[in-house]
XYZ file of C-alpha atoms in Angstrom:
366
model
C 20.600 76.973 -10.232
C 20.771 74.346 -7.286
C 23.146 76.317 -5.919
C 21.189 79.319 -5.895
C 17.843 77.563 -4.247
C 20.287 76.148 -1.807
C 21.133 79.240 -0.717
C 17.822 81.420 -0.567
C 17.087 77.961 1.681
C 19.799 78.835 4.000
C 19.425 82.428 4.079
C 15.471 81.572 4.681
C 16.328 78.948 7.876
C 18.657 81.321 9.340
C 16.182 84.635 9.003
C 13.531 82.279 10.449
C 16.397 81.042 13.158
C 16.772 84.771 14.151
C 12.518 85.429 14.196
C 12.616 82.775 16.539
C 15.206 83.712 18.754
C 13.756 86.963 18.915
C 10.183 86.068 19.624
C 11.099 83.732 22.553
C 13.165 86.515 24.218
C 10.455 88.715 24.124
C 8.139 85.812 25.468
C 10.965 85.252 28.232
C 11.389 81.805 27.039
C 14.710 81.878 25.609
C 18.220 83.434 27.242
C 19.236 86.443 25.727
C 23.110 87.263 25.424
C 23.737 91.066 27.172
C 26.430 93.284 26.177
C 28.863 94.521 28.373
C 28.249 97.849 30.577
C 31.176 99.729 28.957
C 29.126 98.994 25.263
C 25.894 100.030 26.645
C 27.160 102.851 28.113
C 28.329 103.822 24.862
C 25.276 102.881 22.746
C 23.003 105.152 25.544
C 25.717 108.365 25.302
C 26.045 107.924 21.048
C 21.735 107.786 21.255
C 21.795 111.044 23.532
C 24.248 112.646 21.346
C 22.189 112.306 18.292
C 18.987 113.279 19.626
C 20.759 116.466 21.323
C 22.027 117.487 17.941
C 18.868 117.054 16.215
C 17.020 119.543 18.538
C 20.430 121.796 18.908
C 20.049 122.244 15.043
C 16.642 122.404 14.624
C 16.314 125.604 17.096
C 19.535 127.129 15.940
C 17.877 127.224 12.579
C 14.516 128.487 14.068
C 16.696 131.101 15.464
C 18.478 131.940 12.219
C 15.300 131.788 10.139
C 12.173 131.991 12.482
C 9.524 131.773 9.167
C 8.627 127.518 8.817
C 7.659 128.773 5.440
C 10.833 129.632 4.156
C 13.024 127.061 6.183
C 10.622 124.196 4.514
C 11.571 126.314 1.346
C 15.118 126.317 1.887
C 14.666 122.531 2.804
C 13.237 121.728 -0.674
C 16.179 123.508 -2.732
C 18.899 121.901 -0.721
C 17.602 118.236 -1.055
C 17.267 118.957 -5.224
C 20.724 120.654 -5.118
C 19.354 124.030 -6.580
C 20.226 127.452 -5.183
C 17.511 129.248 -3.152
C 16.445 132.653 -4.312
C 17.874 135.410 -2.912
C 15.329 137.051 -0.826
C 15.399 140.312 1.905
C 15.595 139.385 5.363
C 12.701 141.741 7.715
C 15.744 144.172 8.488
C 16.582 144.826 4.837
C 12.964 145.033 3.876
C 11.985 147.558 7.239
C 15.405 150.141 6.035
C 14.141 149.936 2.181
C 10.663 150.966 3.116
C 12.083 153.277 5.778
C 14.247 154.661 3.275
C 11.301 155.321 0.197
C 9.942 157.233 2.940
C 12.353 159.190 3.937
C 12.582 159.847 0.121
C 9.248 160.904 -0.347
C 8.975 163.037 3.322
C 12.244 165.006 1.700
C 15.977 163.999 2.327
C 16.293 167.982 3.451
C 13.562 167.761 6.041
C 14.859 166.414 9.833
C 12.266 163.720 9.682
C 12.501 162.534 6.089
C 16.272 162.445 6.646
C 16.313 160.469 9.848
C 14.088 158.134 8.154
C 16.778 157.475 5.309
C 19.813 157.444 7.814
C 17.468 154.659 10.170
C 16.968 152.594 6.786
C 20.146 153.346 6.423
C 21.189 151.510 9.711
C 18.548 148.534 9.448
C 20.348 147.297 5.729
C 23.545 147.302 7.586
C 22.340 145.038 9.892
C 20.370 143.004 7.452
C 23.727 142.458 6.339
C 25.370 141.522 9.601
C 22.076 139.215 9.745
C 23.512 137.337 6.535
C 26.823 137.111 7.648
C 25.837 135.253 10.550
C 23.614 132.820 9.092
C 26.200 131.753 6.785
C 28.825 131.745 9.546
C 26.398 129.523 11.115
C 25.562 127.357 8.846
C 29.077 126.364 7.771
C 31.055 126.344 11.057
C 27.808 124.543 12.663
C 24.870 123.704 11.197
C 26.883 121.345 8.541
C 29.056 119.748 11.155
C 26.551 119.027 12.771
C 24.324 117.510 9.761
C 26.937 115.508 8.833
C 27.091 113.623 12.112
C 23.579 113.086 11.597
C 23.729 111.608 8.292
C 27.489 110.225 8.090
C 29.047 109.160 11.232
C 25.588 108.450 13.264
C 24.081 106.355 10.464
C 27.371 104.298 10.413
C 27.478 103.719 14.193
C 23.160 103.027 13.543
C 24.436 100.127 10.779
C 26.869 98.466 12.536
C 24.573 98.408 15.857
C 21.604 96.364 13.401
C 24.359 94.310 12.675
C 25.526 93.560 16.373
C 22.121 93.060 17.269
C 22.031 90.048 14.282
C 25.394 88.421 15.463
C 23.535 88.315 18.849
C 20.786 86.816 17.935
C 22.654 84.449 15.704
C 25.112 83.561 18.795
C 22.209 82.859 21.080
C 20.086 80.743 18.592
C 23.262 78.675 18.431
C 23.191 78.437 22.003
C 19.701 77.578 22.391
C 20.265 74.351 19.350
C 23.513 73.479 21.374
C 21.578 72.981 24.689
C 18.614 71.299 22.525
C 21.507 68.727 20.990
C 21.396 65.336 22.025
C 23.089 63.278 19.254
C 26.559 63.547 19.339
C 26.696 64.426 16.008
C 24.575 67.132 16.714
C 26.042 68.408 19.375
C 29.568 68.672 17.697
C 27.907 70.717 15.144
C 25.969 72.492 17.332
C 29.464 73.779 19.546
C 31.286 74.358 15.831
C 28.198 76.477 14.870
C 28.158 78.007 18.800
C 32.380 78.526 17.912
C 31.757 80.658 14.729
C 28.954 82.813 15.934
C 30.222 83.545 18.983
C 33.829 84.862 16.600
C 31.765 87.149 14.581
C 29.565 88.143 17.597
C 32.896 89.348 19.217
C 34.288 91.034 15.941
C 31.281 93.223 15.523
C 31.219 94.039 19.067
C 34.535 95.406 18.936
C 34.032 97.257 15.352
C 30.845 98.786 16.993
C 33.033 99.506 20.212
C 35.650 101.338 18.141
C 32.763 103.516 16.448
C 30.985 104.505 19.198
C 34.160 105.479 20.911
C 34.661 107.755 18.333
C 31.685 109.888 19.819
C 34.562 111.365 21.726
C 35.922 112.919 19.138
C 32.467 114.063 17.530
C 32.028 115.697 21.079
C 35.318 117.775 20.672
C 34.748 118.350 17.067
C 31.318 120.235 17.846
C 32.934 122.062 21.141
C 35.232 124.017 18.173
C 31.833 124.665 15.834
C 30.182 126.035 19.022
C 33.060 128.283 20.093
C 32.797 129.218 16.506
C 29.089 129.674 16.451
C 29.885 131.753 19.648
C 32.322 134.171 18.221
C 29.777 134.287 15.181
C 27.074 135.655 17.183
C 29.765 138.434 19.377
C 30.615 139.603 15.902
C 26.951 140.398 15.166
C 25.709 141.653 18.040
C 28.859 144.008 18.289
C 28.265 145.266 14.509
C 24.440 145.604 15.834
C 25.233 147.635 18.825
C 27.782 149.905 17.297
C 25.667 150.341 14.522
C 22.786 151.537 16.459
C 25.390 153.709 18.353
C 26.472 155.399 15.460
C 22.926 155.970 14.487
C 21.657 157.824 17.473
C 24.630 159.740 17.511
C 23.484 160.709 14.559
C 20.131 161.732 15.191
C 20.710 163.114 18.518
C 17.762 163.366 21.291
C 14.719 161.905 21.141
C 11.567 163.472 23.148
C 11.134 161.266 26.369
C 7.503 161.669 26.551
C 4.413 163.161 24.206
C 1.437 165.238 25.090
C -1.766 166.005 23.296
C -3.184 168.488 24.068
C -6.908 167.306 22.433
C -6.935 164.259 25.187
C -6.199 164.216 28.690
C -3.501 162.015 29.629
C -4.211 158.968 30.572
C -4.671 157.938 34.809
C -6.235 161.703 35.838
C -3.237 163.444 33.919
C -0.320 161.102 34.129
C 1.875 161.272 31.700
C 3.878 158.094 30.090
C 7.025 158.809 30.034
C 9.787 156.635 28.071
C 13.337 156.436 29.287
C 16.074 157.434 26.457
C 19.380 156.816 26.229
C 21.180 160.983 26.528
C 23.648 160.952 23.560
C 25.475 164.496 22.143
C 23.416 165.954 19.384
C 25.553 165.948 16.331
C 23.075 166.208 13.976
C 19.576 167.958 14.102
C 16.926 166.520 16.748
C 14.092 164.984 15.101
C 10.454 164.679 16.497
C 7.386 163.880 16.157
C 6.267 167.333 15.974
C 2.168 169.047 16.170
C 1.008 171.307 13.325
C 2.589 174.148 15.857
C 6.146 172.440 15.945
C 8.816 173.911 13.091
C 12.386 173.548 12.014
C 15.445 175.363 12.160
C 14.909 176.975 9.012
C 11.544 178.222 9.639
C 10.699 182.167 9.714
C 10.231 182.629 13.880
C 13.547 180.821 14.381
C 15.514 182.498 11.633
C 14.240 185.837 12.680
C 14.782 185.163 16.238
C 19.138 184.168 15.332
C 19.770 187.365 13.297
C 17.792 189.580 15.765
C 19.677 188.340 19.011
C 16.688 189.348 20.616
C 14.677 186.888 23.029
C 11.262 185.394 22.815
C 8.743 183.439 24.647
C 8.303 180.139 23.454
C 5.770 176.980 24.743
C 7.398 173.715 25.215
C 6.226 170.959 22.891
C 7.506 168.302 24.756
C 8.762 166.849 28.014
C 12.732 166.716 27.734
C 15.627 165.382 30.159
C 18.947 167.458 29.930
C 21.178 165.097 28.493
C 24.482 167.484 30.340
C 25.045 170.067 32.611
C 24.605 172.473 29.680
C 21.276 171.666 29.238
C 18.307 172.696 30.479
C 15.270 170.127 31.185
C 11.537 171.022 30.001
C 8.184 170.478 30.586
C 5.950 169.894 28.376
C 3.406 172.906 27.776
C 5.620 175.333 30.406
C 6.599 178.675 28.763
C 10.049 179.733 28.459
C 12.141 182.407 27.323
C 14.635 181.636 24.450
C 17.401 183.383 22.819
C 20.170 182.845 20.215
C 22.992 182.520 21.247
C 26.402 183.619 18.581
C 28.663 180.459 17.559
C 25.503 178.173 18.986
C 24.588 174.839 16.777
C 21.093 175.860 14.439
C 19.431 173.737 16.387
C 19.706 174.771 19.601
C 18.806 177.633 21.610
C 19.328 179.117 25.094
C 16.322 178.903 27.280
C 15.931 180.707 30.452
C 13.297 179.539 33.660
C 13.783 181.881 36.326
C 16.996 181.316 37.167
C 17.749 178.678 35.896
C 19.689 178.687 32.188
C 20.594 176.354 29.629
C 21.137 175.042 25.775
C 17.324 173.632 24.786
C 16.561 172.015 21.081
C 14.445 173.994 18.789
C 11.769 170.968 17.843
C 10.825 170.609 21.176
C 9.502 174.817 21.194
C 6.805 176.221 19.495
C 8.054 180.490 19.560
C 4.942 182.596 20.860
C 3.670 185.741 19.222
């Protein structure tokens, strides 16, 4: 029991030594024991480091998962170890809905299947969405976590404890220079002996940790060039998805007219830039009440008849080769059918000039 109150006594004189110590620094009225530049140095880069990766993986995970909602959501399930529900990312939910549509418009009609082959496109890169966020989070985000709440907290400890050993060691100093017995004084310098030894031993253990930011900086280099190639993998599924698709699909009208409204600017029509691709697949637009099919009666008639016909152009549309002919929207052509020519094309004629047009941009005349 004595020994006990003895020692909350001396545990109680020395927290009150340190108090002290601390307040008369900050007063100026007591000398205060600096660390070497190499250790500061050290302490300032291990600080930067840790802040750096705190903002590197808070916006990487904005990027991955840009709804604060479900990211406090996700939050909640890791700290109480449960899995989160599996939920649709935007791209999945977009194809489904493109591809219910697509389903009720009619799999066997050019829009309602261009619909279902889009949805189509946007799962498969909801997909490549998941793979990168879990590529992500286990070649970066984690490495980077535990940093945060391993080898920084560690190197956070150990600098406390410096900081005590300092203060002990210049307390020491301070009741050394305040001595004037000789008994006191020898006391004093055994006391200034032993706190100096363990000021120097932490020192160096804190050294030896905050060296080891070094290696933490290599260590996240590798999760970085990882996170890299994560994100080249995705992107290149993306692209050559979307490749695939509007091969697929074919060409897409460049600009629209309406022929209720004026255009807008005194006549000026908007026109959108596409990307020319080889139709392998029918064209699909967004056609008027006048605009039909391939398998409509005017067109079918027209390809067993090998006649010609007049036909109005729907919509403005940029040869895409040298086989092609470019139209105008609302000019009048004359179209024919052509034997061993795709269903969806025809051969259009302007004066003298001749070439393959698609059938969806035409509307045949009587």
């Amino acid at each position: 029991m004595d020994f006990n109150v003895k020692r909350l006594a001396a545990d109680a004189g020395t927290f009150l030594s340190r108090a002290v110590q601390f307040t008369e620094e900050k007063l100026g009225q007591a000398e205060k024991t600096e660390l070497d530049a190499h250790l500061e140095n050290l302490l300032v880069r291990a600080e930067n480091t840790k802040q750096w990766t705190e903002r590197i993986m808070k916006q990487t995970e904005v990027l991955l998962q840009p709804n604060p909602n479900v990211r406090l959501e996700e939050f909640v399930y890791e700290k109480l170890e449960k899995k989160a529900p599996t939920r649709m990312n935007n791209h999945e939910l977009l194809g489904q809905s493109m591809i219910e549509s697509g389903n009720e418009f009619g799999p066997g009609t050019a829009y309602g299947n261009a619909l279902i082959k889009c949805g189509e496109t946007q799962k498969q890169i909801g997909g490549a969405e998941r793979e990168l966020i879990q590529c992500a989070a286990i070649n970066f985000l984690t490495p980077f976590r535990n940093f945060l709440e391993g080898d920084f907290k560690t190197i956070l400890k150990e600098r406390k404890l410096l900081q005590v050993k300092r203060l002990d060691l210049d307390a020491a100093k301070t009741r050394l220079k305040k001595a004037r017995m000789s008994d006191a004084r020898a006391a004093a310098e055994q006391e200034l002996r032993m706190t100096q030894s363990e000021f120097d031993r932490q020192a160096e253990i804190t050294r030896l940790l905050l060296e080891g930011v070094s290696s933490t900086h290599a260590h996240h280099l590798r999760c970085l060039n990882d996170f890299v190639e994560g994100q080249t993998t995705y992107y290149a599924q993306c692209y050559q998805y979307m490749v695939d698709l509007q091969k697929q699909l074919g060409s897409f009208p460049s600009s629209f007219s309406n022929n209720n409204q004026s255009s807008v600017s005194g006549g000026a029509s908007i026109s959108v830039p596409t990307i020319p691709v080889s139709a392998s697949l029918p064209s699909v637009s967004a056609g008027r009440g006048g605009s039909s099919s391939g398998t409509s009666g005017g067109f079918t008639e027209l390809r067993s008849s090998n006649g010609s016909r007049k036909a109005r152009v729907l919509y403005d549309y940029d040869a895409a080769s040298s086989s092609e002919l470019s139209l105008l929207a609302d000019e009048v052509i004359t179209v024919s059918s052509v034997p061993g020519m795709d269903s969806d094309w025809l051969m259009g004629e302007r004066g003298t000039q001749k070439g393959k047009v698609p059938i969806t941009y035409l509307e045949l005349l009587n």
